XYZ file of C-alpha atoms in Angstrom:
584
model
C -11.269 -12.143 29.193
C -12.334 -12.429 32.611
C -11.881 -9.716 35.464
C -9.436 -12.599 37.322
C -7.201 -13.106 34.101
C -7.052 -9.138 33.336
C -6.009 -8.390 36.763
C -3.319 -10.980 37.141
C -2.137 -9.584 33.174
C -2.326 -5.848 34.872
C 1.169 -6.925 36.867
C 3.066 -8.357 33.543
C 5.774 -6.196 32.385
C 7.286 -7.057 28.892
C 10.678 -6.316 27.609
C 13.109 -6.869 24.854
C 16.839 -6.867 23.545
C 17.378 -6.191 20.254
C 20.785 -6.775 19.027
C 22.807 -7.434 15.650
C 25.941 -10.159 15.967
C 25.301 -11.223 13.088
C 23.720 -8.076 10.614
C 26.331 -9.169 7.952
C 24.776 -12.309 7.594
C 20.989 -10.411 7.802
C 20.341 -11.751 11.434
C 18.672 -9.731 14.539
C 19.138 -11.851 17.882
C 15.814 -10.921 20.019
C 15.874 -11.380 23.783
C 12.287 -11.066 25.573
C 12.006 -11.177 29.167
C 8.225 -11.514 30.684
C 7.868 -11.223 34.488
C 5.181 -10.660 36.780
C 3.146 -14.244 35.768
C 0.534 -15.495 37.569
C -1.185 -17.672 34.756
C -0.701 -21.851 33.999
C -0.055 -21.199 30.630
C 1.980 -18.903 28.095
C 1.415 -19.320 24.827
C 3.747 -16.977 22.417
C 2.790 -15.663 18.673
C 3.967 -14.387 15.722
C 1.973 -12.093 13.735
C 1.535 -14.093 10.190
C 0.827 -10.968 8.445
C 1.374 -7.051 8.684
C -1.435 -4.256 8.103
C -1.763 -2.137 5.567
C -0.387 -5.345 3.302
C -3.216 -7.763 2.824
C -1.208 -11.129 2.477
C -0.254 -14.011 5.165
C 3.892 -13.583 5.005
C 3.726 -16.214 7.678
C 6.781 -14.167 9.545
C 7.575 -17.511 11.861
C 9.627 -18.900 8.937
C 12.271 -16.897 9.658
C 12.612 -17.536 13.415
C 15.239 -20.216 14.305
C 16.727 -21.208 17.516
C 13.652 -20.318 19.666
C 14.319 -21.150 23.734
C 12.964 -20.033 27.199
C 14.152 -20.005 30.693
C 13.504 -19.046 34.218
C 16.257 -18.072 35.657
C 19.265 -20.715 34.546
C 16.927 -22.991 34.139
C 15.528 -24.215 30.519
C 12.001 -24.270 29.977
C 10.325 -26.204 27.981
C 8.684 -24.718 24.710
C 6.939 -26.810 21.743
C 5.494 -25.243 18.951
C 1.995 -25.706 18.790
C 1.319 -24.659 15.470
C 2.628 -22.363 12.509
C 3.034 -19.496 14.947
C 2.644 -20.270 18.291
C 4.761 -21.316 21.041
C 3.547 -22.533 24.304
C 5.134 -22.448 28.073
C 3.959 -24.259 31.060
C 4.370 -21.041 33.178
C 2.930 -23.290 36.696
C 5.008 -21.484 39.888
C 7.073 -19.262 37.302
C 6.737 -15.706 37.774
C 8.984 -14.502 34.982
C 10.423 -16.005 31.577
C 13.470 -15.270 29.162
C 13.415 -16.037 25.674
C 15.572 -15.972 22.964
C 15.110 -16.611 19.579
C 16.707 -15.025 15.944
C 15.246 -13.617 13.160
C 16.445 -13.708 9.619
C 15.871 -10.779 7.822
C 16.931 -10.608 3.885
C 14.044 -9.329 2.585
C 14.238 -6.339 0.558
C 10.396 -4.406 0.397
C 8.953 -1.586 2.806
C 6.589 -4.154 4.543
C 9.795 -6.667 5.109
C 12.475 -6.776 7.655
C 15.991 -6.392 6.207
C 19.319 -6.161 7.841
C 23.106 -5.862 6.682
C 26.333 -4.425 7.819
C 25.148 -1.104 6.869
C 21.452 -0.758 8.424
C 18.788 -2.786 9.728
C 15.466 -2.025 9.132
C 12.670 -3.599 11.295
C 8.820 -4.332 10.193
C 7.972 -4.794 13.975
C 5.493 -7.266 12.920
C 7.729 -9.894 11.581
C 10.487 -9.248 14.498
C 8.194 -9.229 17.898
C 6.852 -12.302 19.450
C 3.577 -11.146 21.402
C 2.156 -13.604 24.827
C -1.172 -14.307 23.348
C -4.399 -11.906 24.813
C -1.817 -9.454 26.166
C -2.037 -7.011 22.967
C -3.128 -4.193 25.162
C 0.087 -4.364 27.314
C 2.594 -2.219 26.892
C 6.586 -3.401 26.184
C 9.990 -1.549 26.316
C 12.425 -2.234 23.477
C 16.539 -1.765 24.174
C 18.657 -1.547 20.908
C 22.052 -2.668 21.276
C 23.637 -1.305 17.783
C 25.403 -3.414 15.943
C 29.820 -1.726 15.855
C 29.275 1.971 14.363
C 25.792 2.387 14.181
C 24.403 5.303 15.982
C 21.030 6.171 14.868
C 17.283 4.863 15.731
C 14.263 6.370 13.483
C 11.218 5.660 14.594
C 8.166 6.973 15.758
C 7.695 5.046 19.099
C 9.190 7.403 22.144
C 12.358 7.222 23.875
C 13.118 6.197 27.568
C 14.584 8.730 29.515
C 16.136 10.314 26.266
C 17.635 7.434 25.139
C 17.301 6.847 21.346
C 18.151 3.230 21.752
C 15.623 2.443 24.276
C 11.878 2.903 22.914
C 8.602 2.514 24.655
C 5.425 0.953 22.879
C 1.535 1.435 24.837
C 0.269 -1.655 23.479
C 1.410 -4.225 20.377
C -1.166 -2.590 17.935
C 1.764 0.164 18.479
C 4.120 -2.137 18.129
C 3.507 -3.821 15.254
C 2.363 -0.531 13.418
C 6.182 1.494 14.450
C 8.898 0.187 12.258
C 12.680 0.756 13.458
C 15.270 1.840 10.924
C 18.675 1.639 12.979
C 22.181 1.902 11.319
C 23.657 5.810 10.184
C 21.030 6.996 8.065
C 20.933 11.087 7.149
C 18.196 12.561 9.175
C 16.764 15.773 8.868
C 12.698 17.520 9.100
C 10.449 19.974 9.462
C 7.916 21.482 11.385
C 4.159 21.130 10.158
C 0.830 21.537 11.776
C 2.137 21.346 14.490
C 3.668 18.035 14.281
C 7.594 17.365 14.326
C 8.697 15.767 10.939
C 11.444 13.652 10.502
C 12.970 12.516 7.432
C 15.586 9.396 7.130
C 17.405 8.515 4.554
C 19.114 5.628 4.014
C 21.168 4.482 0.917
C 22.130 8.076 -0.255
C 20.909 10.152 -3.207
C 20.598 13.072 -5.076
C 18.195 14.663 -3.393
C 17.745 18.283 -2.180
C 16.962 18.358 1.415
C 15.832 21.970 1.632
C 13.695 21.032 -1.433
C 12.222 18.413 0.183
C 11.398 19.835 3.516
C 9.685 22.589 1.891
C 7.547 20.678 -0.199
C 6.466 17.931 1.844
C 5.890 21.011 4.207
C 3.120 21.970 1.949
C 1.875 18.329 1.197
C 1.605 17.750 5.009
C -0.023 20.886 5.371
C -2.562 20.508 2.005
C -3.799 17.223 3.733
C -4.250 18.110 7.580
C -6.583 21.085 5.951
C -9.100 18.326 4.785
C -9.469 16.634 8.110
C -8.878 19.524 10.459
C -6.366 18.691 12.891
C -2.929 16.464 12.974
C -3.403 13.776 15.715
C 0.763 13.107 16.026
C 3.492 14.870 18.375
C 5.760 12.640 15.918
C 6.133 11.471 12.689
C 8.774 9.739 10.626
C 9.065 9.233 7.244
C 11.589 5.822 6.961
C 12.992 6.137 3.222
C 15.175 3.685 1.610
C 16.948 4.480 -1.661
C 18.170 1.705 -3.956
C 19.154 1.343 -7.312
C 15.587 1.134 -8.548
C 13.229 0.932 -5.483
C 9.322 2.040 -5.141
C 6.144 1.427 -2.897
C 5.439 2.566 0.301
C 3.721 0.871 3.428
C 1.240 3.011 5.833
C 1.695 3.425 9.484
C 0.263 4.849 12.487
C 2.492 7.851 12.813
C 5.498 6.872 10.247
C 5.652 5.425 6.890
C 7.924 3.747 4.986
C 8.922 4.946 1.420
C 10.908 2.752 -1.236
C 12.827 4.942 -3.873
C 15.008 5.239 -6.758
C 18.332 7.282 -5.372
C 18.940 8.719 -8.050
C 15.698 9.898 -9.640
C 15.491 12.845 -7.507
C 16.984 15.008 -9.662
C 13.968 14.428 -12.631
C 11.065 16.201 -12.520
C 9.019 12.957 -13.319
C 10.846 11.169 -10.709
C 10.565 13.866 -7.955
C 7.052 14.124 -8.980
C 6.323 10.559 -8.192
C 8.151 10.415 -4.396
C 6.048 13.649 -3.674
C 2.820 11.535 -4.716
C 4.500 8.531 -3.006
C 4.803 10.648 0.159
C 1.500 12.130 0.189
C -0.154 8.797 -0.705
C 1.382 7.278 2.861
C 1.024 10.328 4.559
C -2.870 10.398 3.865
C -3.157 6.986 5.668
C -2.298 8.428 8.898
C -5.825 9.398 8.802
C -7.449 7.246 5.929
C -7.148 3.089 7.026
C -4.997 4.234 10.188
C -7.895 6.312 11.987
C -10.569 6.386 9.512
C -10.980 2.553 8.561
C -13.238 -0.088 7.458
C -14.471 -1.731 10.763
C -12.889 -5.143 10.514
C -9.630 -3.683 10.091
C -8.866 -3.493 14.218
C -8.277 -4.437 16.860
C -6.569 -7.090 14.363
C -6.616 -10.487 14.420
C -3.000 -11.337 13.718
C -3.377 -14.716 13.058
C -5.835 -14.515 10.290
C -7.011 -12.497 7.167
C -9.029 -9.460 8.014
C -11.239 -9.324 5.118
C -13.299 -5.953 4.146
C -14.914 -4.882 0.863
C -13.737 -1.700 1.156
C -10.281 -1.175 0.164
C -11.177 0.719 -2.804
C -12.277 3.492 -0.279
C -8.671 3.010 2.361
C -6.231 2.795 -0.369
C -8.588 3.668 -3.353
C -8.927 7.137 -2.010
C -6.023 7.371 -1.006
C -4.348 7.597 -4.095
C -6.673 9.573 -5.737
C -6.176 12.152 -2.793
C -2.113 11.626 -3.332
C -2.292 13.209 -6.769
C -4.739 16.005 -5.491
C -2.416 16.820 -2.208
C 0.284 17.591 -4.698
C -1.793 19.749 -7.174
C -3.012 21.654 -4.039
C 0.178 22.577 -3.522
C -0.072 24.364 -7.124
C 3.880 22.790 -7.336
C 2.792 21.497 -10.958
C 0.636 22.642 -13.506
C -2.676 21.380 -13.712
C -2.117 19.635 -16.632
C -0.099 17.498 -14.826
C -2.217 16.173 -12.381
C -5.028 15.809 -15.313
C -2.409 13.714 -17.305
C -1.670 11.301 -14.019
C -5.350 11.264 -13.851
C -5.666 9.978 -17.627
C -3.021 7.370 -16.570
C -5.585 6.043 -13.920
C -8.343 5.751 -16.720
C -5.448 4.028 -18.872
C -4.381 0.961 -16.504
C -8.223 0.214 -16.009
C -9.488 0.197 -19.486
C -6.479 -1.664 -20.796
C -7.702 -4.590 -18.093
C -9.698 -7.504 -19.588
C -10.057 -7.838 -15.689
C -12.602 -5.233 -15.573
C -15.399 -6.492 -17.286
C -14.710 -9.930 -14.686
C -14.060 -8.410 -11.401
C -16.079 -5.397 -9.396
C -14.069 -3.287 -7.151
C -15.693 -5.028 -3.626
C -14.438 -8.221 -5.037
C -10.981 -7.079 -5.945
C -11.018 -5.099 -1.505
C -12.650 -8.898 -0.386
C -9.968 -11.178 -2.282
C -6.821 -9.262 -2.015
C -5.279 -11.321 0.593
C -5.905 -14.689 -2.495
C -5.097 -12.084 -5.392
C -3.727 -8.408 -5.246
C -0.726 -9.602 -3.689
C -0.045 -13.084 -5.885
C -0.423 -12.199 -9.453
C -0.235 -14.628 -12.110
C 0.097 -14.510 -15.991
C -3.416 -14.392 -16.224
C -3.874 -11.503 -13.786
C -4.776 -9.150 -16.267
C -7.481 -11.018 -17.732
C -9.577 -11.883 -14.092
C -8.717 -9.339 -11.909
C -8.386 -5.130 -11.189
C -6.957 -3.179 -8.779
C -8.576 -1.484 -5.949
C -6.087 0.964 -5.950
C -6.585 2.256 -9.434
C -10.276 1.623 -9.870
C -10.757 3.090 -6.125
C -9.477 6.334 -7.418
C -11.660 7.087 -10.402
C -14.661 5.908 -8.363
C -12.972 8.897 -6.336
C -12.829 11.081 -8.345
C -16.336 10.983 -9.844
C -18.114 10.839 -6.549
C -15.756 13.993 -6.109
C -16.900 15.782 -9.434
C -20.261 14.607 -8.353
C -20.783 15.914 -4.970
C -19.144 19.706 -6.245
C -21.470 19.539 -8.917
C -24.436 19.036 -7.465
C -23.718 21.532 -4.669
C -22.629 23.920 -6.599
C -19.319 23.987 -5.389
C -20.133 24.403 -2.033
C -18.882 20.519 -0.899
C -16.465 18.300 -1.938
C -15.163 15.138 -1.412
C -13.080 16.458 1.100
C -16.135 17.027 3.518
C -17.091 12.941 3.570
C -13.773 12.423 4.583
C -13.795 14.718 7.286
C -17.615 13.799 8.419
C -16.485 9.977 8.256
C -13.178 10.750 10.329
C -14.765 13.243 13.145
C -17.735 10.443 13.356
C -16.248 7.327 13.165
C -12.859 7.623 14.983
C -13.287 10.908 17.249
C -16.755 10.307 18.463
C -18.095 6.644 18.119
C -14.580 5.531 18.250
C -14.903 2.442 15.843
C -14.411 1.825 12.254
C -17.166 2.370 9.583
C -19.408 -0.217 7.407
C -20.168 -0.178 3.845
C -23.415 1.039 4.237
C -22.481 3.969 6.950
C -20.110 5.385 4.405
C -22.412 5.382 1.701
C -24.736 7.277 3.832
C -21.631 9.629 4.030
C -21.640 10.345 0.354
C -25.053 10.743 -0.257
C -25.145 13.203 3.024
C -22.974 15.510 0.263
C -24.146 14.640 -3.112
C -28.120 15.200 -1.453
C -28.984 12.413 -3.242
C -29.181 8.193 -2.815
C -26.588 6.159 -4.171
C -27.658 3.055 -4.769
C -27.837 3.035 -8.951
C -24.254 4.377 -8.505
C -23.320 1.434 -5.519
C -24.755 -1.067 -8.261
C -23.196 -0.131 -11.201
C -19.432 0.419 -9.858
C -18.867 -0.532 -6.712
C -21.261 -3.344 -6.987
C -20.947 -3.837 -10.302
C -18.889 -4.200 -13.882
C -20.872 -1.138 -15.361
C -18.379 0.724 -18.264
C -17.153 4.349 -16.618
C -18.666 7.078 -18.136
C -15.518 9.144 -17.683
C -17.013 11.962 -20.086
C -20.016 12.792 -17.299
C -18.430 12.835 -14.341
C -15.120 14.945 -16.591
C -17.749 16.903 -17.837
C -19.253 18.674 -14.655
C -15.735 20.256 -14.803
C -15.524 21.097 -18.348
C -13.147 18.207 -19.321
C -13.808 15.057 -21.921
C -11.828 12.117 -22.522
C -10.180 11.676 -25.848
C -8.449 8.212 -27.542
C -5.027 9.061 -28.643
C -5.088 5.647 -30.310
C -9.018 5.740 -31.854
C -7.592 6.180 -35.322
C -4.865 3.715 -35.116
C -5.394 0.518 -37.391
C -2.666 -1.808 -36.009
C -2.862 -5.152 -35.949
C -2.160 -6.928 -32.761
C -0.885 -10.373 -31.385
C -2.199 -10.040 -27.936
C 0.814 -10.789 -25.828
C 3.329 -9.351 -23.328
C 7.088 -10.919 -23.714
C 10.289 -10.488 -22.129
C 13.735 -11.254 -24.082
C 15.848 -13.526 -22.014
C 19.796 -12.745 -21.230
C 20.069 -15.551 -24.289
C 17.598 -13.007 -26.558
C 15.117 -15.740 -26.521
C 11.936 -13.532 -26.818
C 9.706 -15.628 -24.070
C 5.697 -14.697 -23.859
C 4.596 -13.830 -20.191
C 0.777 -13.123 -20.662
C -1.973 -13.586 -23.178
C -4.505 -11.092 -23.328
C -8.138 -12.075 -23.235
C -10.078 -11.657 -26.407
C -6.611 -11.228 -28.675
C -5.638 -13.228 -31.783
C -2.796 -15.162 -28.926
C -5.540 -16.034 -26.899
C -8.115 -17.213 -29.580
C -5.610 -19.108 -31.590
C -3.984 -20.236 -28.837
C -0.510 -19.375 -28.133
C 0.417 -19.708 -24.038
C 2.226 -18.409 -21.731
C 6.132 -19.656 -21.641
C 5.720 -20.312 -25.452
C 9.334 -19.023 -27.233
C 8.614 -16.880 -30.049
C 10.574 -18.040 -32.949
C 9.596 -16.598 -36.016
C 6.445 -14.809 -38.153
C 5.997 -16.176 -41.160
C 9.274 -18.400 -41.427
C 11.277 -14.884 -40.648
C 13.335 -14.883 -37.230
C 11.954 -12.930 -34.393
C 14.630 -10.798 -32.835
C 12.653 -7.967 -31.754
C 9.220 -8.302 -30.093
C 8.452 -5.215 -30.762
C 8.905 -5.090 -34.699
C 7.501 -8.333 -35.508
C 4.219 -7.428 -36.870
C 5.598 -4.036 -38.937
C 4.176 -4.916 -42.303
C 0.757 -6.678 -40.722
C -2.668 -5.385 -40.671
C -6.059 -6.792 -38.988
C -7.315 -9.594 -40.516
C -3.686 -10.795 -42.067
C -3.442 -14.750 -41.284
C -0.133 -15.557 -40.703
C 2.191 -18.559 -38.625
C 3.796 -17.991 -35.336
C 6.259 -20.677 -35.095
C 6.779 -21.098 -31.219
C 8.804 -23.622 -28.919
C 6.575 -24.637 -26.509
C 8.078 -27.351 -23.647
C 11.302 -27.956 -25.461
C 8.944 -29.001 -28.772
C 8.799 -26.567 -31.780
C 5.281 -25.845 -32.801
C 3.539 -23.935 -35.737
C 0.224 -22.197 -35.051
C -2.017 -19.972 -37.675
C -3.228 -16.990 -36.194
C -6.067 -14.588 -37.637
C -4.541 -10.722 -36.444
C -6.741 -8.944 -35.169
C -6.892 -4.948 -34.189
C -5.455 -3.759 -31.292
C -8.012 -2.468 -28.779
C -5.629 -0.937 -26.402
C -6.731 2.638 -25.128
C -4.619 5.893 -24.153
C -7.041 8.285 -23.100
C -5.787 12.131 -21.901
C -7.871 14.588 -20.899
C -8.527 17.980 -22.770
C -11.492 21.002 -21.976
C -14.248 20.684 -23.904
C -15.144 24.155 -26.224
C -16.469 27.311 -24.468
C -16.865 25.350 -20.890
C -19.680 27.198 -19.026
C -19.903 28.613 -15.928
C -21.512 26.347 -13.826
C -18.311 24.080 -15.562
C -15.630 26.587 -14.683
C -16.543 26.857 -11.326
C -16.804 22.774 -10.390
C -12.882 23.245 -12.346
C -12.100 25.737 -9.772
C -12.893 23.831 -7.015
C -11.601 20.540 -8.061
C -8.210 21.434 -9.044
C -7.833 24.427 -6.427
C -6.974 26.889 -9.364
């Protein structure tokens, strides 16, 4: 940008009115008034995707009725292409437009209104005048009849809740709005005000909850060594069965079950939820791959390193809440073995490496198909063992004097506090091998690089621990296939699994399962019984409206389900990498 453009920009002041005429039908009307032009030319965008969830949602498709004006007068505005908008701005100092969003989208990276709430992924409701990013806006709520709450991390105007100020559109786009009556309630925590919202009711405790995320708020600000928020909000919405969570700069949002509060399991898994999102605020918000901002918000951002921003993430999400010693050991170790379970049980793993899976999840992680399971891992899952063994590794061969936890800290205070940029690959492998005092590169090429089998009994067993197959002496015999019985208890086949008898002998995807053997299937999961390995038997199917009869060879199932037990009189050099790993 030249000094001439950024100067006549400096005078721009950006606005917008928010309101909800029509929430019962899921629409927001948006109002944006732009004044202080001194440029030929205004052209108008809509992110097509929103961080932290590496897919182009192409948001424009649910704008409609998109107009400007100066003054009374109507300005003309062509689209110029999927997300742009463009305004001959010649002698006009300042510009209203209007346009409406639809928002029926129910997911924490989606916008979604009703009569009851409407929540607001900032990137899918703001139009932005292109290569003004840096400029900041002001955002007036107009509620729609009894609503009376805003939650969200951007600051009030004059102590107005319904009037919110953002610095720049990176802000903007990274601050979601939940407006409506939600139950709000927090904490204090390093320093940092907490809030908690809750819409969609629930059975959960909120003095339970306040305490413990106290503790998981507290467990991860220890690693980096300071909190950089005044504010933060966690957005939470509770529906019948709900899950995932989306990252933001100072708030997250959290999908859950309402009522699996009151279990143990399921109160377990919104305290990893929460920690998982909360971890962000530094991992992939502060400390990220270097690609991933400033954004380009018209295009994929790709990095290879997603199995470090959410990979590590999620390993550090089950070891926030063990830290917190508000579960057994055992517990975390058995979540752990879980991890190793989804990965071994993936075909996908012996096709994909981990720096593929980061590079192509904009083309894959987020558009599965039936034959996911076969081509593909996630970076997620696969990022957290890799974790966890560099962890085991770098306590191990310090003697307990570093962890993982001291990368992660180096990384953040050098990246983001003093060079102020993101990170490369190679810069944070330099990061590890700064703690493990040793080069990485055998590692890098085997499984980061690479589709080299884990050797989950080393890395387990610098802490005393070994992997053992709960299913090694099973001798079942094993079709190959997933299924789901339709609401007419047709038993339909939804994946074949590569290697299996389906696959070999060639039963697809969409077949109808009809019988074994001339006897009706009714049950999926009882058809085989009475079968061994090696039986040959005839799956009758129904395959495009056309019955069809196909001999199949079973074969044994090679499905794992690993758990994790200590091995016999650990020494210790063993005990004390245990200590320091699980904080005991």
């Amino acid at each position: 940008m030249n000094l001439s453009v950024s100067k006549a920009q400096s005078t721009v002041n950006i606005s917008y009115n928010v309101s909800f005429p029509e929430a019962q039908a899921h629409y927001a009307d948006i109002e944006m008034h732009i004044s202080g032009l001194k440029q030929n030319i205004l052209d108008l965008k809509m992110p097509v995707w929103t961080p932290g969830s590496y897919l182009i949602r192409e948001f424009a498709k649910n704008i409609e009725s998109f107009s400007a004006a100066a003054g009374n007068r109507p300005v003309v505005s062509p689209k110029i292409n999927k997300n742009t908008w463009r305004i001959t701005t010649k002698g006009i100092p300042a510009v209203t437009i209007k346009y409406r969003v639809y928002a029926n989208e129910i997911s924490v990276r989606t916008s979604y209104i009703d009569a009851s709430h409407g929540f607001l992924s900032t990137s899918g409701i703001f139009i932005y005048p292109a290569n003004m990013l840096h400029h900041p806006s002001t955002i007036h709520i107009k509620p729609y009849k009894d609503w009376a709450k805003v939650s969200t991390s951007l600051e009030m105007v004059n102590g107005d809740p319904f009037t919110r100020v953002s610095p720049n559109f990176d802000i903007l786009f990274d601050s979601p709005i939940e407006v409506g009556n939600q139950d709000v309630f927090g904490f204090d925590a390093s320093g940092v005000k907490y809030e908690i919202c809750m819409y969609g009711g629930g059975n959960y405790d909120k003095e339970r909850l306040k305490k413990d995320l106290h503790q998981i708020v507290e467990q991860e600000t220890a690693i980096y060594g300071e909190n950089p928020n005044k504010h933060y909000v966690f957005i939470v919405h509770n529906h019948l069965k709900g899950g995932g969570g989306l990252e933001h700069l100072s708030s997250t949002v959290l999908g859950a079950s309402r009522d699996a509060y009151s279990s143990e399991k399921g109160y377990q898994n919104f305290l990893s939820l929460a920690a998982h999102e909360h971890f962000h605020l530094w991992n992939v918000k502060r400390l990220r791959p270097i690609v991933l901002g400033p954004f380009d918000y018209d295009n994929e951002n790709y990095t290879t390193n997603l199995w470090i921003a959410e990979g590590f993430t999620e390993y550090y999400q089950g070891i926030a809440v063990r830290r917190t010693k508000l579960y057994p050991p055992e517990n975390y170790l058995d979540v752990l073995a879980g991890e190793f379970n989804i990965l071994e049980n993936l075909p996908g793993k012996n096709v994909q490496t981990v720096a593929e899976s980061s590079f192509d999840a904009w083309i894959k992680a987020y558009r599965p198909n039936e034959n996911s399971a076969n081509t593909t891992i996630s970076y997620y899952n696969k990022g957290a063992i890799i974790a966890m063994m560099l962890d085991l590794e770098i306590i191990n061969s310090s003697k307990g004097i570093h962890s993982l936890d001291d990368v992660m800290k180096y990384m953040y205070t050098e990246y983001y506090k003093t060079q102020k940029r993101g990170y490369t690959d190679a810069e944070f492998k330099k990061g590890f091998e700064k703690f493990a005092g040793k080069k990485l590169d055998d590692f890098y090429k085997k499984y980061i690089n690479g589709l080299t089998p884990i050797d989950y009994d080393k890395y387990l067993g610098y802490a005393g621990y070994k992997i053992t197959d709960e299913l090694a002496t099973n001798n079942d015999a094993a079709l190959g296939v997933t299924t789901v019985t339709a609401p007419n208890k047709k038993v339909i086949v939804t994946s074949v699994i590569r290697g299996t008898a389906a696959y070999i002998d060639g039963i697809n995807v969409n077949d109808e399962l009809i019988a074994v053997d001339n006897n009706a299937i009714t049950d999926a999961a009882t058809m085989l019984n009475d079968k061994k390995p090696g039986d040959k038997i005839e799956v009758s199917v129904m395959r495009d409206g056309l019955p069809l009869t196909l001999p199949v060879t079973l074969l044994k199932s090679t499905r794992v389900k690993y758990k994790i037990d200590s091995v016999d009189n650990p020494t210790p050099e063993q005990l004390l990498v245990r200590k320091k790993w699980l904080s005991l």
